[in-house]
XYZ file of N, CA and C in Angstrom:
750
model
N 1.142 -1.441 -0.380
C 0.146 0.036 0.176
C 0.877 1.466 -0.152
N 0.031 2.371 -0.850
C 1.080 3.456 -0.723
C 0.021 4.544 -1.039
N 1.423 6.014 0.461
C 0.393 6.694 0.097
C 1.004 7.778 0.117
N 0.659 9.417 -0.316
C 1.704 10.096 -0.006
C 0.912 10.979 0.465
N 2.028 11.652 0.830
C 1.430 13.040 2.488
C 2.122 14.276 1.800
N 0.875 15.146 1.850
C 1.179 16.521 1.850
C 1.638 17.434 3.388
N 2.607 17.987 4.009
C 2.466 18.159 4.838
C 4.368 18.869 4.882
N 3.775 19.281 6.421
C 5.258 20.331 7.111
C 6.013 19.117 7.674
N 7.584 18.852 7.226
C 8.066 18.024 7.851
C 9.321 18.538 8.942
N 9.582 19.001 10.375
C 9.810 18.531 11.497
C 11.528 17.685 11.357
N 12.084 18.430 11.653
C 13.658 17.482 11.821
C 13.228 16.814 12.613
N 13.253 17.301 14.195
C 13.874 16.859 15.695
C 12.074 16.800 15.979
N 11.562 16.984 15.645
C 10.468 16.641 17.043
C 9.271 15.584 16.250
N 8.534 14.858 16.296
C 7.555 14.172 15.680
C 5.986 14.314 15.631
N 6.049 15.109 14.326
C 4.562 16.245 15.147
C 5.174 16.289 12.400
N 3.645 16.189 11.899
C 3.617 16.745 10.405
C 3.618 15.090 10.152
N 4.414 15.822 8.530
C 4.437 14.697 7.736
C 4.779 13.288 7.957
N 6.622 13.757 8.210
C 7.671 12.846 9.191
C 7.014 11.710 9.931
N 6.645 12.501 10.285
C 5.924 11.653 11.432
C 4.611 10.624 10.861
N 3.711 11.627 10.173
C 3.147 9.964 9.305
C 3.332 9.399 8.963
N 4.437 9.794 8.339
C 5.747 8.556 7.490
C 6.328 7.919 8.342
N 6.227 8.238 10.085
C 7.198 7.148 10.388
C 5.720 5.759 10.404
N 4.498 6.847 10.521
C 2.913 6.287 11.787
C 2.967 5.080 10.531
N 2.682 5.555 9.676
C 2.570 4.561 8.461
C 3.477 3.512 7.541
N 4.800 3.545 8.167
C 5.698 2.318 7.702
C 5.059 2.105 9.144
N 5.383 1.760 10.227
C 4.660 0.910 11.255
C 3.206 -0.199 10.738
N 3.384 0.279 10.270
C 1.168 -0.464 9.492
C 1.520 -1.236 8.085
N 2.970 -1.300 8.477
C 3.619 -1.644 6.556
C 3.386 -1.100 5.328
N 2.737 0.346 5.326
C 2.925 0.993 4.511
C 4.029 1.729 4.102
N 4.012 2.111 2.568
C 4.827 2.776 2.199
C 5.022 4.355 1.400
N 4.960 5.085 2.148
C 5.478 6.468 2.646
C 5.783 8.028 1.260
N 4.839 8.501 0.610
C 6.480 9.588 -0.027
C 5.646 10.901 0.885
N 6.642 11.631 1.468
C 6.485 13.002 2.058
C 7.001 14.404 1.055
N 6.105 15.036 0.652
C 6.726 16.075 -0.172
C 5.916 17.008 0.712
N 7.156 17.929 1.031
C 7.136 18.434 2.651
C 7.142 20.054 1.835
N 6.208 20.572 2.457
C 5.541 22.108 2.584
C 6.218 23.609 2.872
N 6.851 23.157 3.941
C 8.248 23.818 4.569
C 9.184 22.657 5.248
N 9.809 23.163 5.951
C 11.089 22.175 6.726
C 11.388 23.444 7.620
N 11.570 22.222 8.913
C 11.865 22.758 10.083
C 13.077 21.968 10.854
N 13.934 22.777 11.356
C 14.369 22.345 12.979
C 13.939 21.201 13.403
N 13.360 22.600 14.176
C 12.306 21.671 15.284
C 11.035 22.020 15.896
N 10.471 21.347 16.421
C 8.754 22.514 16.140
C 8.560 23.561 16.231
N 7.786 24.688 15.855
C 7.623 26.035 15.995
C 7.077 26.099 17.419
N 6.453 25.368 17.827
C 5.431 25.766 18.719
C 7.083 25.978 20.143
N 8.906 24.934 19.483
C 9.334 25.353 19.816
C 10.706 26.734 20.324
N 9.640 27.104 19.352
C 10.596 27.907 18.514
C 11.804 28.196 17.090
N 10.672 27.176 17.026
C 11.605 26.568 15.188
C 11.351 27.336 14.220
N 12.552 27.979 13.215
C 12.168 28.551 12.565
C 12.079 27.890 11.127
N 10.866 28.371 9.690
C 11.395 27.631 8.723
C 10.967 27.931 7.401
N 11.640 27.073 6.770
C 11.335 28.009 4.920
C 10.429 26.920 4.373
N 9.526 27.691 3.841
C 8.324 26.953 3.188
C 8.842 26.303 1.512
N 8.699 25.521 1.579
C 8.710 24.560 0.210
C 7.854 26.434 -0.648
N 9.090 26.443 -1.805
C 8.925 27.309 -3.321
C 6.984 26.641 -3.948
N 7.105 27.544 -4.451
C 5.424 27.307 -5.063
C 5.645 25.567 -6.186
N 6.672 26.786 -7.199
C 7.751 26.214 -8.235
C 7.827 24.500 -7.939
N 8.845 24.390 -6.232
C 9.667 23.459 -6.443
C 8.670 22.352 -5.312
N 7.606 22.963 -5.801
C 6.540 21.657 -4.685
C 6.202 21.447 -6.071
N 5.418 22.061 -6.859
C 4.898 21.353 -8.491
C 5.920 20.835 -8.961
N 6.629 21.144 -9.138
C 8.464 19.936 -8.908
C 8.557 18.508 -8.747
N 8.905 18.698 -7.583
C 7.762 17.627 -6.904
C 6.862 16.820 -6.827
N 5.588 17.441 -6.908
C 4.219 16.187 -7.266
C 5.042 15.856 -8.987
N 5.122 16.815 -10.122
C 5.720 16.483 -10.557
C 6.203 14.531 -11.198
N 7.476 15.154 -9.949
C 8.253 13.627 -10.250
C 7.214 12.341 -9.004
N 7.050 12.790 -8.739
C 6.164 11.635 -8.743
C 5.412 11.338 -9.587
N 4.790 12.193 -9.598
C 2.965 11.587 -11.036
C 4.167 11.033 -11.851
N 5.815 11.601 -12.208
C 6.468 9.959 -13.106
C 6.327 9.130 -12.970
N 6.887 8.948 -11.083
C 6.678 6.840 -10.794
C 6.157 6.845 -10.361
N 4.833 7.219 -10.149
C 3.266 6.710 -10.642
C 2.284 6.942 -8.887
N 3.018 7.496 -7.796
C 2.885 8.159 -6.945
C 1.323 8.988 -6.642
N 1.625 9.727 -7.581
C 0.041 9.682 -7.761
C -1.317 8.917 -8.313
N -2.359 8.826 -7.941
C -3.490 7.277 -8.066
C -3.113 6.564 -7.122
N -2.605 7.095 -6.365
C -1.503 5.921 -5.352
C -3.880 4.707 -4.521
N -2.958 4.909 -3.059
C -4.589 4.698 -2.452
C -4.669 5.168 -1.323
N -3.418 6.606 -0.616
C -4.266 7.519 0.128
C -3.714 8.639 -0.613
N -4.352 9.464 -0.064
C -3.299 10.818 -0.038
C -3.744 11.459 0.657
N -3.227 12.413 2.104
C -3.060 12.682 3.487
C -2.642 14.090 3.033
N -3.888 15.143 3.639
C -3.448 17.254 3.265
C -3.158 16.460 4.174
N -2.092 18.376 5.100
C -2.538 18.761 6.082
C -1.809 20.726 6.147
N -1.006 20.570 6.788
C 0.139 21.501 6.113
C -0.170 22.606 5.178
N -0.178 23.578 4.952
C 0.149 24.635 3.675
C 1.097 25.459 4.217
N 2.051 26.111 3.532
C 2.092 27.661 3.903
C 2.220 28.738 2.952
N 1.814 28.333 1.763
C 1.815 29.031 0.754
C 0.337 28.630 -0.485
N -0.239 29.877 -0.983
C -1.678 29.255 -1.126
C -1.440 28.422 -2.525
N -0.426 29.245 -3.443
C 0.227 28.411 -4.885
C 0.406 27.343 -4.010
N 0.807 26.474 -2.442
C 0.929 24.691 -2.713
C -0.243 24.057 -2.450
N -0.800 24.729 -2.130
C -2.428 24.387 -2.248
C -3.887 23.672 -3.277
N -3.150 24.915 -4.199
C -3.331 25.878 -5.536
C -3.156 24.346 -6.299
N -2.063 23.679 -5.417
C -0.540 22.810 -6.582
C -1.295 21.245 -6.125
N -0.630 21.277 -5.199
C -1.789 19.467 -4.480
C -3.228 19.744 -4.961
N -4.111 21.075 -5.047
C -5.667 20.704 -5.041
C -6.267 20.168 -7.009
N -4.675 20.278 -8.249
C -3.995 19.684 -9.658
C -4.071 18.811 -9.479
N -3.443 18.550 -8.395
C -3.008 17.473 -8.976
C -3.633 16.070 -8.248
N -4.124 16.415 -7.554
C -5.850 15.284 -7.085
C -7.594 15.876 -7.600
N -7.069 16.190 -8.514
C -7.858 16.706 -8.922
C -7.080 15.881 -10.499
N -6.488 16.049 -11.313
C -5.820 15.329 -12.632
C -5.782 13.652 -12.678
N -5.027 13.178 -10.845
C -4.866 11.711 -10.606
C -5.798 11.727 -9.059
N -6.745 11.000 -8.782
C -7.630 11.203 -7.468
C -7.527 9.557 -7.367
N -6.026 9.711 -5.485
C -6.486 8.160 -5.131
C -7.664 8.078 -4.208
N -7.089 6.204 -4.220
C -8.257 5.807 -3.926
C -9.148 6.669 -2.127
N -8.413 6.751 -1.645
C -8.731 7.588 -0.383
C -8.575 8.904 -0.545
N -8.958 9.687 0.049
C -7.797 11.495 0.409
C -8.354 12.138 1.660
N -7.384 11.932 2.339
C -8.493 12.704 3.664
C -7.608 13.980 3.335
N -8.234 14.911 3.902
C -7.850 16.071 4.488
C -7.686 16.998 6.065
N -6.203 17.311 6.120
C -6.306 17.436 8.037
C -6.711 19.045 7.429
N -7.463 19.883 7.356
C -7.268 21.366 7.541
C -6.593 22.069 8.290
N -5.404 21.330 8.532
C -4.724 22.762 9.608
C -4.858 24.079 9.839
N -5.728 25.123 10.250
C -5.942 26.355 9.962
C -5.628 26.886 11.518
N -5.547 26.355 12.810
C -5.714 27.010 13.883
C -5.976 25.885 14.991
N -6.689 26.518 15.935
C -6.878 25.897 16.921
C -7.661 26.827 18.334
N -7.416 26.366 18.832
C -7.424 27.438 20.439
C -6.603 27.028 21.613
N -6.796 28.298 22.436
C -7.086 29.402 22.189
C -6.778 31.060 20.953
N -5.360 29.525 20.529
C -4.794 31.153 19.519
C -5.872 31.831 18.501
N -6.585 30.754 17.328
C -7.258 31.160 16.695
C -6.421 30.480 14.917
N -6.648 31.443 14.625
C -5.763 30.695 13.082
C -4.050 31.270 13.031
N -3.790 29.982 12.683
C -2.450 30.159 12.819
C -1.672 30.573 11.077
N -2.030 29.759 9.929
C -2.009 29.984 9.163
C -1.841 31.459 8.309
N -1.761 31.803 6.973
C -1.450 32.871 6.545
C -3.480 32.579 6.366
N -3.875 33.760 6.458
C -5.299 33.970 5.875
C -6.024 33.753 4.518
N -4.425 33.910 3.806
C -5.481 33.432 2.132
C -4.667 32.122 2.699
N -4.120 30.921 3.208
C -3.059 30.327 3.225
C -4.606 29.171 3.430
N -5.533 29.591 4.211
C -7.101 29.062 5.002
C -7.394 29.492 3.717
N -8.123 30.610 3.809
C -8.988 30.227 2.322
C -8.837 29.671 1.241
N -7.592 29.171 1.211
C -6.589 28.229 -0.345
C -7.640 26.895 0.426
N -7.239 26.769 1.503
C -7.789 25.195 1.346
C -9.054 24.998 2.489
N -9.702 26.284 2.548
C -10.938 25.859 2.352
C -11.923 26.223 1.214
N -11.324 26.457 0.318
C -12.384 26.667 -1.106
C -12.309 25.039 -1.500
N -10.818 25.238 -1.642
C -10.390 23.729 -2.817
C -10.049 22.096 -2.560
N -9.942 21.798 -1.180
C -9.573 20.910 -0.512
C -10.690 19.769 0.015
N -11.110 20.685 0.290
C -13.027 20.062 0.860
C -13.820 19.451 -0.289
N -13.963 19.831 -1.032
C -14.528 19.177 -2.344
C -13.925 17.719 -2.809
N -12.806 17.682 -2.513
C -11.957 16.983 -2.915
C -11.884 15.851 -2.109
N -12.155 15.562 -1.076
C -10.848 14.660 0.145
C -13.005 13.737 0.380
N -11.952 12.686 0.352
C -13.367 10.974 1.179
C -13.576 11.651 2.468
N -12.862 12.117 3.429
C -12.663 12.667 4.283
C -12.262 13.621 5.102
N -12.588 14.537 5.566
C -11.980 15.891 6.319
C -11.343 15.916 8.242
N -10.457 16.594 8.125
C -10.318 15.935 9.798
C -10.122 16.665 11.026
N -11.127 17.871 10.939
C -10.487 19.084 11.641
C -10.692 18.643 13.027
N -10.056 19.495 14.525
C -10.077 19.976 14.888
C -11.493 20.618 15.689
N -12.203 20.587 16.396
C -12.791 21.585 17.519
C -12.890 22.857 16.928
N -11.644 23.447 16.802
C -11.322 25.230 16.087
C -12.103 25.098 15.381
N -11.391 23.969 13.898
C -11.242 23.960 13.004
C -12.885 24.435 12.049
N -13.091 23.537 13.174
C -14.649 22.362 12.793
C -16.002 24.000 12.639
N -14.943 24.872 13.959
C -16.279 25.967 13.617
C -16.077 26.408 12.879
N -14.584 27.250 12.686
C -13.689 27.640 11.515
C -14.629 27.849 10.136
N -14.159 26.634 10.012
C -14.956 25.937 8.723
C -16.632 25.768 8.389
N -17.631 25.877 9.159
C -18.825 25.590 9.278
C -19.789 27.426 9.950
N -18.231 28.450 10.619
C -19.617 29.235 11.578
C -19.943 28.998 12.479
N -19.933 28.059 12.958
C -20.864 26.933 14.099
C -20.123 27.380 15.893
N -20.797 27.173 16.016
C -20.095 26.812 17.614
C -19.667 25.625 17.635
N -18.156 25.800 18.041
C -18.990 23.761 18.707
C -18.149 23.474 19.959
N -19.073 23.120 21.138
C -18.963 23.490 22.579
C -18.526 21.829 23.110
N -19.961 21.078 22.877
C -19.852 19.723 23.225
C -20.386 18.545 22.024
N -20.312 17.045 22.398
C -20.754 16.469 21.281
C -22.422 16.981 20.024
N -23.192 17.067 20.621
C -23.927 17.407 19.193
C -24.139 18.613 18.856
N -23.112 19.793 19.731
C -22.626 20.751 18.462
C -21.733 19.935 17.333
N -21.020 19.324 18.217
C -19.797 18.990 16.903
C -20.199 17.837 15.770
N -21.163 17.290 16.041
C -22.232 16.567 15.017
C -22.784 17.598 14.451
N -24.065 18.286 14.831
C -24.622 19.098 14.149
C -23.375 20.038 13.080
N -22.307 20.613 13.783
C -21.940 21.311 12.362
C -21.146 20.196 11.156
N -20.420 18.975 11.874
C -19.758 17.787 11.058
C -20.595 17.402 10.240
N -21.838 17.700 10.180
C -23.241 17.127 9.168
C -22.714 17.938 8.192
N -23.079 19.569 8.612
C -22.600 20.544 7.402
C -21.435 20.761 6.205
N -20.636 20.322 6.424
C -19.358 19.833 5.642
C -19.673 18.681 5.043
N -19.232 18.687 3.462
C -19.144 18.665 2.002
C -18.718 16.953 2.406
N -18.108 16.275 2.273
C -17.175 15.264 3.111
C -17.456 15.028 4.476
N -18.019 13.822 4.401
C -17.751 13.477 5.981
C -17.059 13.160 6.873
N -16.911 13.771 7.971
C -15.648 14.352 9.114
C -15.816 13.312 10.352
N -14.021 13.916 10.437
C -12.916 12.354 11.679
C -12.955 13.941 12.492
N -13.940 14.431 13.364
C -13.765 15.709 14.426
C -12.299 15.559 16.034
N -11.555 16.109 16.165
C -10.775 15.869 17.088
C -10.422 17.053 17.726
N -10.203 16.470 18.979
C -10.690 17.264 20.710
C -11.886 17.793 20.647
N -12.481 17.161 20.876
C -14.326 17.405 21.172
C -14.021 17.969 23.059
N -14.565 18.336 22.818
C -14.746 18.849 24.740
C -15.585 17.368 24.990
N -15.641 17.177 26.211
C -16.140 15.770 26.535
C -16.415 16.815 28.521
N -16.897 15.327 29.072
C -17.022 15.885 30.283
C -16.399 15.685 30.766
N -15.406 15.758 32.551
C -14.276 15.962 33.130
C -13.269 14.676 33.213
N -12.709 15.052 32.858
C -11.344 13.497 32.103
C -11.310 13.321 30.684
N -12.023 13.564 30.280
C -11.507 13.287 29.501
C -12.338 14.232 27.971
N -11.182 13.614 26.740
C -11.860 14.255 24.970
C -11.852 12.731 23.934
N -12.738 13.495 22.341
C -13.117 12.405 22.245
C -12.873 13.104 20.497
N -12.726 11.515 20.248
C -12.714 11.261 18.371
C -13.962 11.651 18.753
N -14.677 12.561 17.022
C -16.278 12.424 17.122
C -16.506 11.779 14.800
N -16.814 11.315 15.172
C -16.523 10.100 13.050
C -18.005 9.819 13.009
N -18.236 10.769 11.892
C -19.944 11.339 11.802
C -19.749 11.655 10.162
N -21.054 11.248 10.218
C -21.210 11.285 8.296
C -22.999 11.692 8.324
N -23.650 11.357 7.293
C -24.713 12.012 7.260
C -26.230 10.595 8.281
N -25.135 9.837 7.814
C -26.219 8.146 8.237
C -25.711 8.331 9.861
N -24.665 7.998 10.060
C -24.804 7.443 11.851
C -23.338 8.239 11.962
N -23.037 8.441 13.632
C -22.461 8.946 14.155
C -21.548 8.528 15.284
N -20.629 7.663 15.549
C -19.370 7.319 16.574
C -18.088 8.463 17.588
N -18.999 8.535 18.743
C -18.112 8.984 19.442
C -16.883 8.483 20.301
N -15.846 8.659 20.197
C -14.332 7.665 20.610
C -14.118 7.840 21.790
N -14.583 7.749 22.414
C -13.486 9.560 23.952
C -12.633 8.478 24.645
N -11.783 9.486 25.148
C -10.270 9.086 26.032
C -9.800 9.733 26.773
N -8.804 9.230 28.006
C -9.069 10.063 28.595
C -8.060 11.753 28.703
N -8.690 13.055 29.563
C -7.189 13.979 28.627
C -6.981 14.318 29.763
N -5.727 14.075 29.192
C -4.326 14.346 29.599
C -4.153 15.806 30.049
N -3.554 16.872 31.075
C -2.975 17.547 31.408
C -2.350 18.783 30.238
N -0.928 17.951 29.496
C -0.765 18.932 28.523
C -0.553 18.490 27.186
N -1.208 18.173 26.710
C -1.153 16.778 25.099
C 0.332 17.439 24.848
N 0.023 16.635 24.249
C 1.576 17.265 23.082
C 1.269 17.854 21.432
N 1.846 18.277 20.856
C 2.015 18.801 19.531
C 1.594 17.385 18.472
N 0.800 17.646 17.206
C 1.558 16.405 16.532
C -0.134 14.837 16.353
N -0.758 14.912 17.757
C -1.141 14.023 17.748
C -2.639 13.174 16.601
N -3.068 15.124 16.166
C -4.013 15.006 15.023
C -3.138 14.689 13.794
N -2.068 14.262 13.301
C -1.416 14.024 12.212
C -1.681 12.888 12.895
N -0.893 11.876 13.273
C -1.498 11.244 13.920
C -2.442 9.977 13.423
N -4.143 10.836 13.667
C -4.807 10.265 14.026
C -5.088 10.642 12.110
N -5.018 11.725 11.433
C -5.432 11.627 10.028
C -4.747 10.593 9.273
N -3.038 10.533 10.062
C -2.472 9.372 9.379
C -3.455 8.077 9.464
N -2.973 7.743 10.121
C -3.499 5.907 11.224
C -5.669 6.269 9.777
N -5.945 6.662 10.880
C -7.315 6.844 9.991
C -7.871 6.602 8.613
N -6.784 7.774 7.589
C -6.823 7.077 6.196
C -6.220 5.726 6.095
N -5.516 5.614 6.334
C -4.726 4.288 6.303
C -5.832 3.141 6.571
N -6.928 3.159 7.333
C -7.867 1.925 7.946
C -9.203 2.301 6.500
N -9.198 3.941 6.610
C -10.402 3.456 5.400
C -9.880 3.244 4.116
N -8.327 3.110 4.026
C -7.418 2.566 2.553
C -8.153 0.710 2.989
N -7.817 0.291 3.901
C -7.632 -0.910 4.193
C -8.882 -1.713 3.882
N -10.281 -0.958 4.048
C -11.558 -1.472 3.768
C -12.273 -0.685 5.579
N -11.564 -0.799 6.153
C -12.161 -0.965 7.622
C -12.664 0.256 8.031
N -14.601 -0.050 8.510
C -14.825 1.051 8.708
C -15.665 2.080 9.127
N -15.827 2.990 8.608
C -14.965 4.630 9.075
C -14.688 4.734 11.100
N -16.038 3.960 11.873
C -15.753 3.852 12.800
C -14.757 3.153 13.764
N -14.378 2.024 12.796
C -13.020 1.082 13.148
C -12.448 1.947 12.910
N -12.056 2.812 11.648
C -10.765 3.194 11.187
C -10.795 4.691 12.306
N -11.434 4.806 13.300
C -12.107 5.841 14.668
C -11.031 5.377 15.378
N -11.862 4.435 15.850
C -11.048 3.604 16.893
C -10.162 3.419 16.367
N -8.884 2.982 15.538
C -8.028 2.294 15.451
C -7.238 3.823 15.419
N -7.328 4.383 15.168
C -6.472 6.195 15.000
C -6.301 6.455 16.587
N -7.851 6.155 17.051
C -7.131 6.985 18.997
C -7.037 6.091 19.107
N -6.970 4.603 19.589
C -6.003 3.891 19.374
C -4.937 3.830 19.701
N -4.174 4.722 18.688
C -2.286 5.089 17.934
C -2.395 6.092 19.454
N -3.155 7.201 18.781
C -2.845 7.985 19.662
C -2.823 7.724 21.476
N -3.704 6.837 21.685
C -3.548 6.343 22.868
C -1.713 5.799 23.353
N -1.995 4.947 22.831
C -0.546 4.245 22.742
C 0.836 4.844 22.831
N 0.695 6.310 22.101
C 1.960 7.165 21.855
C 1.509 7.690 23.583
N 0.717 8.676 24.075
C 0.209 9.370 25.190
C 0.365 8.983 26.644
N -0.337 7.245 26.298
C -0.845 6.495 27.423
C 0.448 5.215 26.829
N 1.723 4.699 26.914
C 2.290 4.345 26.958
C 1.846 2.552 27.622
N 1.617 3.029 29.735
C 0.899 2.408 30.184
C -0.348 1.609 30.106
N -1.686 2.478 29.324
C -2.734 2.416 29.540
C -3.339 3.207 28.955
N -4.416 2.821 29.700
C -5.594 3.883 28.926
C -6.842 3.690 27.832
N -7.775 3.819 28.263
C -8.806 3.408 28.067
C -10.011 4.048 26.890
N -10.550 3.379 26.166
C -11.331 3.680 24.858
C -12.609 3.818 25.960
N -14.060 5.141 25.382
C -15.069 4.831 25.893
C -16.165 5.106 23.415
N -16.477 3.870 23.860
C -16.923 3.855 21.947
C -18.632 3.998 22.676
N -19.459 5.496 21.499
C -20.799 5.468 21.429
C -21.333 6.170 20.456
N -21.756 5.382 20.222
C -22.759 5.140 18.901
C -24.361 6.605 19.582
N -24.823 7.283 18.255
C -25.172 8.589 18.902
C -26.239 8.632 16.907
N -26.743 8.913 17.946
C -28.505 9.437 16.596
C -27.534 10.491 15.659
């Protein structure tokens, strides 16, 4: 199985596209990464990145197409630094669509809000969801994309059903001590809750998008794929233990 990742590369921290490459390799996948920006360490720690120029980014996509990577089993999109990168990615996906496309619309998070350039957010919102099999926003991004408040499971499910592709929503606010994933399409919704840590590391959304996409491409039903993604996150955050609570919703 082959996956193409369009996202950031952070050399010294397990986040972004390189973390997704490692996660997919552990599942037995072959994964190629086209970096949108290159960092030495996480920007959350002060890392200073350099964006991949639009011509270079497009050329890498052309090279990978020549090697048969476009139209592969899975494409996962994540962070973009320039609107031209989004345009090139969308054009490539339209030209050679993969079996499964997972769009992680990396735009921002609470409490900071939008942390990509507004023109990048506009391009992502306009061009990528129509090409997605599934979209994986966090709760803040879901609210940003729909214009609806997301404060709990019910409001998250209502907002997710306003999106054109079905959604796996991360970081859904739950009760005391829990946080969840919400797998939601027009027919069914499943909540996968797990213990909340006082300080979760960056990059868990990257892991969710990659594992969820791989499980979908391997034929798992969406709720099962979401549970597998949650288990992967739990194994990283709580290697000594932690249980999932899975609940079917109306």
